[in-house]
Coordinates of C-alpha atoms and ligand atoms in Angstrom, one line a residue:
Chain G
X23 CA 113.9 119.0 -14.5
X24 CA 112.1 121.1 -17.2
X25 CA 113.2 124.5 -17.8
X26 CA 111.1 126.5 -20.4
X27 CA 111.8 130.1 -21.4
X28 CA 109.7 132.1 -23.7
X29 CA 108.6 129.1 -25.6
X30 CA 106.7 130.0 -28.8
X31 CA 105.2 127.8 -31.5
X32 CA 103.5 129.3 -34.6
X33 CA 101.7 127.2 -37.3
X34 CA 101.7 129.5 -40.3
X35 CA 99.8 132.4 -38.9
X36 CA 98.3 130.8 -35.9
X37 CA 100.2 131.1 -32.6
X38 CA 99.5 128.0 -30.7
X39 CA 102.0 128.6 -27.8
X40 CA 102.8 132.2 -27.0
X41 CA 106.0 132.8 -25.2
X42 CA 105.4 130.7 -22.0
X43 CA 108.0 130.2 -19.3
X44 CA 107.9 127.7 -16.4
X45 CA 110.1 125.4 -14.3
X46 CA 109.4 122.0 -13.0
X47 CA 111.4 120.6 -10.4
X48 CA 112.5 116.9 -9.8
X49 CA 109.7 114.9 -8.4
X50 CA 106.9 117.1 -9.0
X51 CA 103.6 116.1 -10.6
X52 CA 102.5 119.0 -12.6
X53 CA 98.9 119.2 -14.2
X54 CA 98.4 121.0 -17.5
X55 CA 94.9 122.4 -17.8
X56 CA 93.3 124.3 -20.5
X57 CA 90.4 124.5 -22.9
X58 CA 90.5 122.7 -26.3
X59 CA 93.0 124.3 -28.5
X60 CA 94.8 126.1 -25.7
X61 CA 98.2 124.7 -26.8
X62 CA 98.8 121.8 -24.2
X63 CA 99.6 119.1 -26.7
X64 CA 101.7 121.6 -28.8
X65 CA 103.8 122.4 -25.6
X66 CA 104.2 118.7 -24.8
X67 CA 105.1 118.0 -28.3
X68 CA 108.0 120.6 -28.1
X69 CA 109.1 119.3 -24.8
X70 CA 109.3 115.7 -26.1
X71 CA 111.4 117.0 -29.0
X72 CA 108.8 116.1 -31.7
X73 CA 108.1 119.7 -32.7
X74 CA 110.8 122.3 -32.8
X75 CA 110.0 125.6 -31.0
X76 CA 109.5 128.6 -33.3
X77 CA 111.4 130.7 -30.8
X78 CA 112.4 130.3 -27.1
X79 CA 114.2 127.3 -25.4
X80 CA 113.3 124.3 -23.3
X81 CA 115.7 122.1 -21.4
X82 CA 115.0 118.7 -20.1
X83 CA 117.4 117.5 -17.4
X84 CA 120.0 120.1 -18.7
X85 CA 119.7 119.0 -22.3
X86 CA 118.3 121.6 -24.9
X87 CA 115.3 119.9 -26.7
X88 CA 116.5 121.2 -30.1
X89 CA 120.2 121.1 -29.9
X90 CA 120.7 118.1 -27.8
X91 CA 117.6 116.3 -28.7
X92 CA 118.8 112.6 -28.5
X93 CA 120.1 113.1 -25.0
X94 CA 116.9 114.8 -24.0
X95 CA 114.8 112.2 -25.6
X96 CA 116.6 109.4 -23.6
X97 CA 115.4 111.0 -20.4
X98 CA 111.8 111.4 -21.4
X99 CA 108.9 109.0 -21.5
X100 CA 106.2 110.5 -23.8
X101 CA 102.7 109.3 -24.4
X102 CA 101.1 111.3 -27.2
X103 CA 97.6 112.4 -27.4
X104 CA 95.3 109.5 -28.9
X105 CA 98.1 107.0 -28.4
X106 CA 99.2 106.1 -31.9
X107 CA 100.5 102.4 -31.9
X108 CA 101.6 99.9 -34.5
X109 CA 98.4 97.7 -34.9
X110 CA 100.2 94.9 -36.4
X111 CA 102.3 93.9 -33.4
X112 CA 101.5 92.0 -30.4
X113 CA 101.6 93.8 -27.0
X114 CA 104.7 92.3 -25.6
X115 CA 106.5 92.5 -28.9
X116 CA 105.7 96.1 -29.3
X117 CA 107.0 96.9 -25.8
X118 CA 110.2 94.9 -26.5
X119 CA 110.6 96.8 -29.7
X120 CA 110.1 100.1 -27.9
X121 CA 112.5 99.1 -25.2
X122 CA 115.2 98.3 -27.7
X123 CA 114.7 101.5 -29.5
X124 CA 115.2 103.5 -26.3
X125 CA 118.4 101.5 -25.7
X126 CA 117.1 98.9 -23.1
X127 CA 118.6 95.5 -23.9
X128 CA 119.3 92.1 -22.8
X129 CA 118.3 90.9 -19.4
X130 CA 117.2 94.4 -18.4
X131 CA 114.9 94.7 -21.3
X132 CA 113.1 91.4 -20.2
X133 CA 112.8 92.7 -16.7
X134 CA 111.6 96.1 -17.6
X135 CA 109.0 94.8 -20.2
X136 CA 107.7 92.5 -17.5
X137 CA 107.7 95.2 -14.8
X138 CA 105.8 97.7 -17.0
X139 CA 103.2 94.9 -18.1
X140 CA 102.5 94.3 -14.5
X141 CA 102.3 97.8 -13.6
X142 CA 99.9 98.6 -16.3
X143 CA 98.0 95.2 -15.9
X144 CA 98.7 94.2 -19.5
X145 CA 99.5 90.5 -18.6
X146 CA 96.1 89.1 -19.9
X147 CA 96.5 90.7 -23.3
X148 CA 100.2 90.3 -23.7
X149 CA 99.7 88.0 -26.7
X150 CA 97.1 90.2 -28.3
X151 CA 97.5 92.3 -31.4
X152 CA 97.7 95.9 -30.4
X153 CA 95.1 96.7 -33.2
X154 CA 92.5 94.5 -31.4
X155 CA 92.7 96.0 -28.0
X156 CA 90.1 98.3 -26.6
X157 CA 90.8 102.0 -26.2
X158 CA 91.6 101.6 -22.4
X159 CA 94.2 98.9 -23.1
X160 CA 95.7 100.9 -25.9
X161 CA 96.0 103.6 -23.3
X162 CA 97.7 101.4 -21.0
X163 CA 100.1 100.1 -23.6
X164 CA 101.0 103.8 -24.3
X165 CA 101.6 104.3 -20.7
X166 CA 103.8 101.2 -20.5
X167 CA 105.7 102.2 -23.4
X168 CA 106.5 105.7 -21.8
X169 CA 107.8 104.0 -18.7
X170 CA 109.8 101.2 -20.2
X171 CA 113.2 102.9 -20.1
X172 CA 112.7 104.3 -16.8
X173 CA 112.9 108.0 -17.9
X174 CA 113.5 110.7 -15.4
X175 CA 110.6 112.6 -16.9
X176 CA 107.1 111.4 -18.0
X177 CA 105.1 113.6 -20.4
X178 CA 101.6 112.3 -20.6
X179 CA 99.0 113.8 -22.8
X180 CA 95.6 113.1 -21.5
X181 CA 96.5 109.7 -19.9
X182 CA 93.0 108.8 -18.5
X183 CA 90.9 109.9 -21.4
X184 CA 88.6 107.0 -22.5
X185 CA 89.3 104.8 -19.5
X186 CA 86.4 103.3 -17.4
X187 CA 86.2 104.5 -13.8
X188 CA 88.0 101.6 -12.3
X189 CA 90.9 102.0 -14.8
X190 CA 91.0 105.8 -14.1
X191 CA 91.4 105.1 -10.5
X192 CA 94.1 102.7 -11.1
X193 CA 95.9 104.9 -13.4
X194 CA 95.8 107.8 -11.0
X195 CA 97.1 105.4 -8.3
X196 CA 99.9 104.5 -10.8
X197 CA 100.7 108.1 -11.5
X198 CA 100.9 109.0 -7.8
X199 CA 103.2 106.0 -7.2
X200 CA 105.4 106.9 -10.1
X201 CA 105.6 110.4 -8.8
X202 CA 107.8 109.2 -6.0
X203 CA 110.7 108.5 -8.6
X204 CA 109.7 110.3 -11.6
X205 CA 108.8 113.9 -12.5
X206 CA 105.4 113.9 -14.4
X207 CA 103.9 116.4 -16.6
X208 CA 100.4 115.5 -17.6
X209 CA 97.4 117.1 -19.3
X210 CA 93.8 116.4 -18.6
X211 CA 90.4 117.8 -18.8
X212 CA 89.1 116.1 -15.7
X213 CA 89.6 118.6 -13.1
X214 CA 89.0 116.5 -9.8
X215 CA 91.9 114.3 -11.1
X216 CA 94.3 117.3 -11.0
X217 CA 93.5 117.8 -7.5
X218 CA 94.0 114.2 -6.5
X219 CA 97.2 113.6 -8.3
X220 CA 99.1 116.9 -9.0
X221 CA 101.2 119.0 -6.7
X222 CA 101.0 121.9 -9.1
X223 CA 98.7 123.1 -11.7
X224 CA 99.3 125.2 -14.8
X225 CA 96.3 126.6 -16.5
X226 CA 97.0 127.5 -20.1
X227 CA 94.6 129.5 -22.4
X228 CA 95.2 130.6 -26.0
X229 CA 98.9 129.8 -25.7
X230 CA 99.6 131.6 -22.5
X231 CA 99.9 130.4 -18.9
X232 CA 97.2 132.1 -17.0
X233 CA 97.8 130.6 -13.6
X234 CA 100.2 128.2 -12.0
X235 CA 100.2 127.1 -8.4
X236 CA 99.2 124.4 -6.1
X237 CA 95.5 123.6 -6.5
X238 CA 94.6 124.7 -3.0
X239 CA 96.4 128.1 -3.4
X240 CA 94.5 128.5 -6.7
X241 CA 91.3 128.0 -5.1
X242 CA 92.1 130.5 -2.3
X243 CA 93.0 133.1 -4.8
X244 CA 89.7 133.1 -6.5
X245 CA 87.8 136.3 -6.1
X246 CA 84.2 135.0 -5.5
X247 CA 85.1 132.8 -2.5
X248 CA 82.3 130.5 -2.8
X249 CA 78.7 130.5 -1.3
X250 CA 77.0 130.1 2.1
X251 CA 73.8 128.1 2.0
X252 CA 71.2 128.6 4.9
X253 CA 67.9 127.0 5.4
X254 CA 65.7 128.6 8.0
X255 CA 62.1 128.8 9.2
X256 CA 61.3 132.6 9.6
X257 CA 58.0 134.3 9.9
X258 CA 58.8 136.7 7.2
X259 CA 61.3 135.7 4.5
X260 CA 61.8 139.2 2.9
X261 CA 62.6 140.6 6.4
X262 CA 65.0 137.6 7.0
X263 CA 66.7 138.3 3.6
X264 CA 67.2 142.0 4.4
X265 CA 68.7 141.0 7.8
X266 CA 71.0 138.4 6.3
X267 CA 72.3 141.1 3.8
X268 CA 73.4 143.3 6.8
X269 CA 75.7 140.7 8.0
X270 CA 79.3 141.9 7.2
X271 CA 80.9 139.9 4.4
X272 CA 77.5 138.9 2.7
X273 CA 77.3 140.4 -0.7
X274 CA 74.2 138.9 -2.3
X275 CA 71.3 136.8 -1.2
X276 CA 68.9 134.8 -3.4
X277 CA 66.0 133.1 -1.7
X278 CA 63.4 130.3 -2.5
X279 CA 60.8 128.6 -0.4
X280 CA 60.8 124.9 0.1
X281 CA 57.7 123.5 2.1
X282 CA 57.8 126.3 4.7
X283 CA 61.5 126.6 4.9
X284 CA 63.3 129.7 3.5
X285 CA 66.4 128.7 1.5
X286 CA 69.1 131.3 1.0
X287 CA 72.1 131.1 -1.2
X288 CA 74.5 133.9 0.0
X289 CA 77.4 135.3 -2.2
X290 CA 80.4 136.0 0.2
X291 CA 83.1 138.2 0.1
X292 CA 86.5 136.7 -0.7
X293 CA 88.7 135.9 2.4
X294 CA 85.7 136.1 5.0
X295 CA 83.6 133.6 6.7
X296 CA 80.4 135.1 8.0
X297 CA 78.8 131.8 9.1
X298 CA 79.2 132.5 12.8
X299 CA 77.6 135.9 12.4
X300 CA 74.8 134.4 10.6
X301 CA 74.3 131.8 13.1
X302 CA 74.2 134.4 15.8
X303 CA 71.6 136.3 13.7
X304 CA 69.4 133.4 13.4
X305 CA 69.5 132.7 17.2
X306 CA 68.8 136.1 18.2
X307 CA 65.8 136.3 15.8
X308 CA 64.7 132.8 17.1
X309 CA 64.7 131.2 13.7
X310 CA 64.7 127.6 13.3
X311 CA 67.9 126.4 11.2
X312 CA 68.1 123.2 9.4
X313 CA 71.1 123.7 7.3
X314 CA 74.1 126.1 7.3
X315 CA 76.9 125.2 5.0
X316 CA 79.5 126.6 2.8
X317 CA 80.0 125.4 -0.8
X318 CA 83.7 125.2 -1.6
X319 CA 85.3 126.7 -4.7
X320 CA 86.4 124.0 -6.9
X321 CA 89.1 123.9 -9.4
X322 CA 86.3 124.1 -12.0
X323 CA 85.5 127.5 -10.8
X324 CA 89.0 128.5 -10.9
X325 CA 89.2 127.1 -14.4
X326 CA 86.2 129.0 -15.6
X327 CA 87.3 132.2 -14.0
X328 CA 90.8 131.9 -15.5
X329 CA 89.9 131.0 -19.1
X330 CA 86.7 133.0 -19.4
X331 CA 84.7 130.7 -21.6
X332 CA 81.8 133.1 -21.9
X333 CA 83.9 135.8 -23.4
Chain P
X19 CA 123.8 100.5 -35.3
X20 CA 121.8 98.2 -32.8
X21 CA 118.9 100.8 -33.1
X22 CA 119.1 100.7 -36.8
X23 CA 118.9 97.0 -36.9
X24 CA 115.9 97.2 -34.5
X25 CA 114.2 99.5 -36.9
X26 CA 115.3 97.6 -39.9
X27 CA 113.9 94.2 -38.8
X28 CA 110.6 95.7 -37.7
X29 CA 110.1 97.3 -41.1
X30 CA 110.9 93.8 -42.7
X31 CA 108.5 92.1 -40.4
X32 CA 105.9 94.5 -41.4
X33 CA 106.3 93.4 -45.0
X34 CA 106.0 89.7 -44.4
X35 CA 103.1 90.2 -41.9
X36 CA 100.9 92.0 -44.4
X37 CA 98.9 89.9 -46.8
X38 CA 99.4 92.5 -49.6
X39 CA 103.1 91.5 -49.6
X40 CA 102.1 87.9 -50.4
X41 CA 99.8 89.0 -53.1
X42 CA 102.6 91.1 -54.6
X43 CA 105.0 88.2 -54.5
X44 CA 102.5 85.9 -56.0
X45 CA 101.6 88.0 -58.9
X46 CA 105.2 89.0 -59.5
X47 CA 106.2 85.3 -59.6
X48 CA 103.3 84.7 -61.9
X49 CA 104.4 87.5 -64.3
X50 CA 108.1 86.6 -64.3
X51 CA 107.3 83.1 -64.7
X52 CA 105.0 83.8 -67.6
X53 CA 107.8 86.0 -69.1
X54 CA 110.3 83.1 -68.9
X55 CA 107.9 80.7 -70.6
X56 CA 107.1 83.4 -73.2
X57 CA 110.9 83.8 -73.8
X58 CA 111.6 80.2 -74.1
X59 CA 108.6 79.7 -76.5
X60 CA 109.5 82.6 -78.7
X61 CA 113.1 81.2 -78.9
X62 CA 111.9 77.7 -79.8
X63 CA 109.8 79.1 -82.6
X64 CA 112.4 81.4 -84.1
X65 CA 115.9 80.7 -82.9
X66 CA 118.1 83.8 -82.7
X67 CA 121.7 84.7 -81.5
X68 CA 120.5 86.1 -78.1
X69 CA 120.9 84.2 -74.9
X70 CA 118.0 83.3 -72.7
X71 CA 119.2 85.8 -70.0
X72 CA 119.4 88.6 -72.7
X73 CA 115.9 87.7 -74.0
X74 CA 114.4 87.5 -70.6
X75 CA 115.4 90.9 -69.4
X76 CA 114.4 92.6 -72.7
X77 CA 110.7 91.6 -73.3
X78 CA 107.6 93.8 -72.9
X79 CA 106.5 91.7 -70.1
X80 CA 109.8 92.2 -68.2
X81 CA 109.4 96.0 -68.8
X82 CA 105.8 95.9 -67.6
X83 CA 106.4 93.7 -64.6
X84 CA 109.6 95.5 -63.5
X85 CA 108.1 98.9 -62.9
X86 CA 105.0 97.8 -61.0
X87 CA 106.2 96.6 -57.7
X88 CA 108.2 99.8 -56.8
X89 CA 105.2 101.9 -55.8
X90 CA 103.7 99.0 -54.0
X91 CA 106.8 98.3 -52.0
X92 CA 107.4 101.8 -51.0
X93 CA 104.1 103.6 -50.7
X94 CA 103.6 102.4 -47.1
X95 CA 107.0 103.5 -45.7
X96 CA 106.4 107.0 -44.3
X97 CA 102.7 107.7 -45.5
X98 CA 101.4 105.1 -43.0
X99 CA 103.3 106.5 -40.1
X100 CA 102.1 110.0 -40.9
X101 CA 98.4 108.7 -41.2
X102 CA 98.4 106.7 -38.0
X103 CA 100.4 109.2 -36.1
X104 CA 102.9 106.6 -35.1
X105 CA 105.5 109.0 -36.4
X106 CA 105.2 110.8 -33.1
X107 CA 106.2 108.0 -30.9
X108 CA 108.8 106.9 -33.3
X109 CA 110.6 110.4 -33.5
X110 CA 110.4 111.0 -29.7
X111 CA 112.4 107.9 -29.2
X112 CA 116.1 108.5 -29.1
X113 CA 116.7 107.5 -32.7
X114 CA 118.3 109.5 -35.5
X115 CA 116.4 110.6 -38.6
X116 CA 119.0 109.1 -40.7
X117 CA 118.6 105.7 -39.0
X118 CA 114.8 105.8 -39.6
X119 CA 115.3 106.6 -43.2
X120 CA 117.8 104.2 -43.9
X121 CA 116.1 101.4 -42.1
X122 CA 112.9 102.1 -44.1
X123 CA 114.8 102.4 -47.4
X124 CA 116.9 99.3 -46.8
X125 CA 113.9 97.1 -45.7
X126 CA 112.4 98.0 -49.2
X127 CA 115.7 97.1 -50.9
X128 CA 115.6 93.7 -49.0
X129 CA 111.9 93.0 -50.0
X130 CA 112.8 93.9 -53.7
X131 CA 115.7 91.4 -53.5
X132 CA 113.2 88.8 -52.2
X133 CA 111.1 89.6 -55.1
X134 CA 113.8 88.8 -57.7
X135 CA 115.6 86.1 -56.0
X136 CA 113.2 83.3 -57.2
X137 CA 113.7 84.4 -60.8
X138 CA 117.3 83.0 -60.6
X139 CA 115.8 79.6 -60.2
X140 CA 114.3 79.7 -63.6
X141 CA 117.7 79.8 -65.0
X142 CA 119.0 77.1 -62.8
X143 CA 116.0 74.8 -63.7
X144 CA 116.6 75.7 -67.3
X145 CA 120.2 74.7 -67.2
X146 CA 119.6 71.5 -65.3
X147 CA 116.7 70.4 -67.5
X148 CA 117.9 71.3 -70.9
X149 CA 121.8 71.0 -70.1
X150 CA 122.0 74.1 -72.3
X151 CA 123.7 77.4 -71.2
X152 CA 121.1 80.2 -70.3
X153 CA 123.9 82.7 -70.9
X154 CA 127.2 82.5 -72.9
X155 CA 129.1 83.5 -69.7
X156 CA 128.8 84.4 -65.9
X157 CA 129.1 88.0 -67.1
X158 CA 125.6 88.1 -68.4
X159 CA 124.1 86.9 -65.0
X160 CA 126.2 89.3 -63.2
X161 CA 125.5 92.2 -65.6
X162 CA 121.7 91.5 -65.7
X163 CA 121.4 91.2 -61.8
X164 CA 123.7 94.1 -61.2
X165 CA 121.5 96.3 -63.4
X166 CA 118.4 94.9 -61.8
X167 CA 119.9 96.0 -58.4
X168 CA 121.2 99.4 -59.5
X169 CA 118.0 100.5 -61.1
X170 CA 116.1 99.1 -58.3
X171 CA 118.0 101.2 -55.6
X172 CA 117.2 104.3 -57.5
X173 CA 113.6 103.7 -58.0
X174 CA 113.1 102.5 -54.5
X175 CA 114.7 105.7 -53.5
X176 CA 112.0 107.5 -55.6
X177 CA 109.3 105.5 -54.0
X178 CA 110.7 106.6 -50.6
X179 CA 110.5 110.1 -51.5
X180 CA 107.0 109.9 -52.7
X181 CA 106.0 108.2 -49.5
X182 CA 107.7 110.9 -47.4
X183 CA 105.8 113.7 -49.4
X184 CA 102.2 112.6 -48.2
X185 CA 100.2 110.9 -45.6
X186 CA 98.0 109.1 -48.2
X187 CA 99.5 105.9 -49.6
X188 CA 97.6 105.9 -52.8
X189 CA 98.9 109.4 -53.6
X190 CA 102.3 108.2 -52.7
X191 CA 102.0 105.2 -55.0
X192 CA 100.6 107.5 -57.9
X193 CA 103.4 109.9 -57.6
X194 CA 106.2 107.3 -57.5
X195 CA 104.5 105.3 -60.4
X196 CA 104.3 108.3 -62.5
X197 CA 107.9 109.2 -61.7
X198 CA 109.4 105.9 -62.3
X199 CA 107.4 105.2 -65.5
X200 CA 108.6 108.5 -66.9
X201 CA 112.2 107.6 -66.2
X202 CA 112.0 104.0 -67.2
X203 CA 110.2 104.4 -70.4
X204 CA 112.5 107.5 -71.2
X205 CA 114.2 105.8 -74.2
X206 CA 110.9 105.2 -76.0
X207 CA 109.9 108.8 -76.2
X208 CA 112.5 109.8 -78.7
X209 CA 111.3 106.8 -80.9
X210 CA 107.7 108.2 -80.9
X211 CA 109.0 111.3 -82.7
X212 CA 110.9 110.4 -85.9
X213 CA 112.3 113.8 -86.4
X214 CA 114.2 114.3 -83.2
X215 CA 117.8 115.4 -83.5
X216 CA 120.5 112.8 -83.2
X217 CA 121.8 114.5 -80.2
X218 CA 118.6 114.2 -78.3
X219 CA 118.2 110.6 -79.3
X220 CA 121.7 109.8 -78.1
X221 CA 121.0 111.5 -74.8
X222 CA 117.8 109.6 -74.2
X223 CA 119.6 106.4 -75.1
X224 CA 122.5 107.2 -72.8
X225 CA 119.9 107.6 -70.0
X226 CA 117.6 104.9 -70.9
X227 CA 117.3 102.0 -68.4
X228 CA 116.1 99.7 -71.2
X229 CA 119.3 100.4 -73.1
X230 CA 121.4 99.8 -70.0
X231 CA 119.7 96.5 -69.3
X232 CA 120.1 95.5 -73.1
X233 CA 123.8 96.2 -72.6
X234 CA 124.4 94.6 -69.1
X235 CA 122.4 91.5 -70.0
X236 CA 125.0 90.8 -72.8
X237 CA 127.5 90.9 -70.2
X238 CA 129.0 94.2 -71.4
X239 CA 129.9 96.4 -68.4
X240 CA 130.0 100.1 -68.6
X241 CA 130.9 102.2 -65.6
X242 CA 128.7 105.2 -66.6
X243 CA 125.4 103.9 -65.9
X244 CA 126.8 102.5 -62.6
X245 CA 127.9 106.0 -61.5
X246 CA 124.7 107.5 -63.0
X247 CA 122.4 105.1 -60.8
X248 CA 124.4 105.3 -57.7
X249 CA 124.7 109.1 -57.6
X250 CA 120.9 109.4 -58.6
X251 CA 120.0 107.1 -55.6
X252 CA 122.2 109.2 -53.2
X253 CA 120.6 112.4 -54.6
X254 CA 117.1 111.2 -54.1
X255 CA 117.8 109.8 -50.7
X256 CA 119.3 113.1 -49.6
X257 CA 116.1 114.7 -51.0
X258 CA 113.9 112.2 -49.0
X259 CA 116.0 113.1 -45.9
X260 CA 115.3 116.8 -46.3
X261 CA 111.6 116.1 -47.0
X262 CA 111.3 113.9 -44.0
X263 CA 112.9 116.4 -41.6
X264 CA 110.9 119.1 -43.0
X265 CA 107.7 117.2 -42.5
X266 CA 108.8 116.4 -38.9
X267 CA 109.2 120.2 -38.3
X268 CA 105.9 121.0 -39.7
X269 CA 103.4 118.3 -38.8
Ligands
LIG409 N1 99.8 120.7 -37.2 C1 99.1 121.8 -37.0 N2 98.8 122.8 -37.8 C2 98.2 124.0 -37.6 N3 97.7 124.2 -36.4 C3 97.8 123.4 -35.5 C4 98.5 122.2 -35.7 N4 98.4 121.5 -34.5 C5 97.7 122.3 -33.7 N5 97.3 123.4 -34.1 C6 96.6 124.6 -33.6 O1 97.3 124.9 -32.4 C7 96.4 125.2 -31.4 C8 96.7 124.4 -30.1 O2 96.6 123.1 -30.4 P1 96.8 122.0 -29.2 O3 96.7 120.6 -29.9 O4 98.1 122.2 -28.6 O5 95.6 122.2 -28.2 P2 95.4 121.4 -26.8 O6 95.5 122.4 -25.7 O7 96.1 120.1 -26.8 O8 93.9 121.0 -27.1 P3 92.9 119.8 -26.7 O9 92.4 120.0 -25.3 O10 91.8 119.8 -27.7 O11 93.8 118.5 -26.9 C9 95.1 125.0 -31.9 O12 94.4 126.3 -32.3 C10 95.3 124.1 -33.0 O13 94.3 124.3 -34.1
LIG410 MG1 95.7 118.1 -26.8

């Protein structure tokens, strides 16, 4: 559905997108992650035929975004960052106007506008002026606009920003449902959202794609594979710490004391799970154990690792 | 074509939805009405050979009021879309740049026509009330209003260009006001300097809209100004198109 090769965008001297290449297949929901200014919006603007690439190519459903832009645009539903809308129109009027612009007319227009208003829960505000809507509702109007002509591909730039928790859940639900018939490319800063909705993640940093894979594969690939936490009552915490460090797979140990219990946070080698060995150790030393757990790597860790914010 | 119509009707709807449009309409009506009254008054006091039409389109008030609406009509067209960012959803819809440009331009032409249409009523009322002719022949009407349209087409194109250049409506209005004033009052400049060569004076007269109006409102047709205005309009629209595309590529 999307085919991108060596796509580059320069603004004057600044290279916003630096030779990225990727493919998105039909029916995929791809999440675009990256720190501020990474080039997500710029990439999406090029894909939606708003900005021409400085070099490289992008194809949507087989149509080049530059040379065959009209054909490509017919197949894209794009929701820009910050959702610019005409404030002087009423919601239903705006959606009708947008549908007509995208070539939906007659009875189908009526149906489609009704459908998207139902899908995005816009019925109660359909007669309101767009300029008087709250941010969340504007967001939904933008989403409805993107879907109104039943495009093959939806490009959504931060679709859930500014929504309340209930609306976020509804929009995620909506996106997951849409994913059955549409290909979706969305950008977001909410990492758990990506894990919930996306089948694939691309992390972009300073205009380059640093990682692209399914969220669980990304987590598995991370070097520090998470921590193990154990809380024991041992006669001598220092000795216990030394013993724990001898267990194969344990790289580091930090201990604190909490009302008589020793609390250890153990750094673990990637690809290993020494919990059984630790348990056996505790049993053989006759320590009382009240917790033995593993903290999972989150996408947040992956994100931090890949984009090196502290550099 | 249908998409053009969709775009065009939205642009027109925007005019008639904004309170500013009615303020412009109101003051313009006031000004043209005053001009009409002024002309009749002056003619009553000192009868002369000119027709009402000719006098009406050749007063200071006409010159003054004629230039003012152009920046106000056109400043919004592109600048507002840039400012609000709505240019992005607009240009990512499957519409051609030409369609957008022409829809915007022709909506301004439509509003301009709405602005001048009521002035016809003055002459109708005049003829009906006084049973006198406002003009010796239909040619005067035709000439005056054709010239109104021709100059209007050109100046609206200039306003369009100014609006496409900036995201600030006020800046757009200033640019187009400066440009249009320069062109419209062109014929006066050579009068300011008594020693200019006859060639320069002829040239400025030939290009002066005030001269064109004076001629046409007497019912005297000349193809040269027609060609001049139409080709200038086409040129400025072409420039606007280039600027619009360039902006789109850069923003
Ligand atoms: N019109 C422009 N002119 C000049 N530079 C620009 C322009 N638009 C974006 N940039 C630059 O391009 C880079 C990428 O911007 P972009 O908006 O794509 O980031 P982003 O990943 O969407 O960030 P965010 O998470 O903040 O939305 C930034 O360094 C930005 O300053
Ligand atoms: Mg962005």
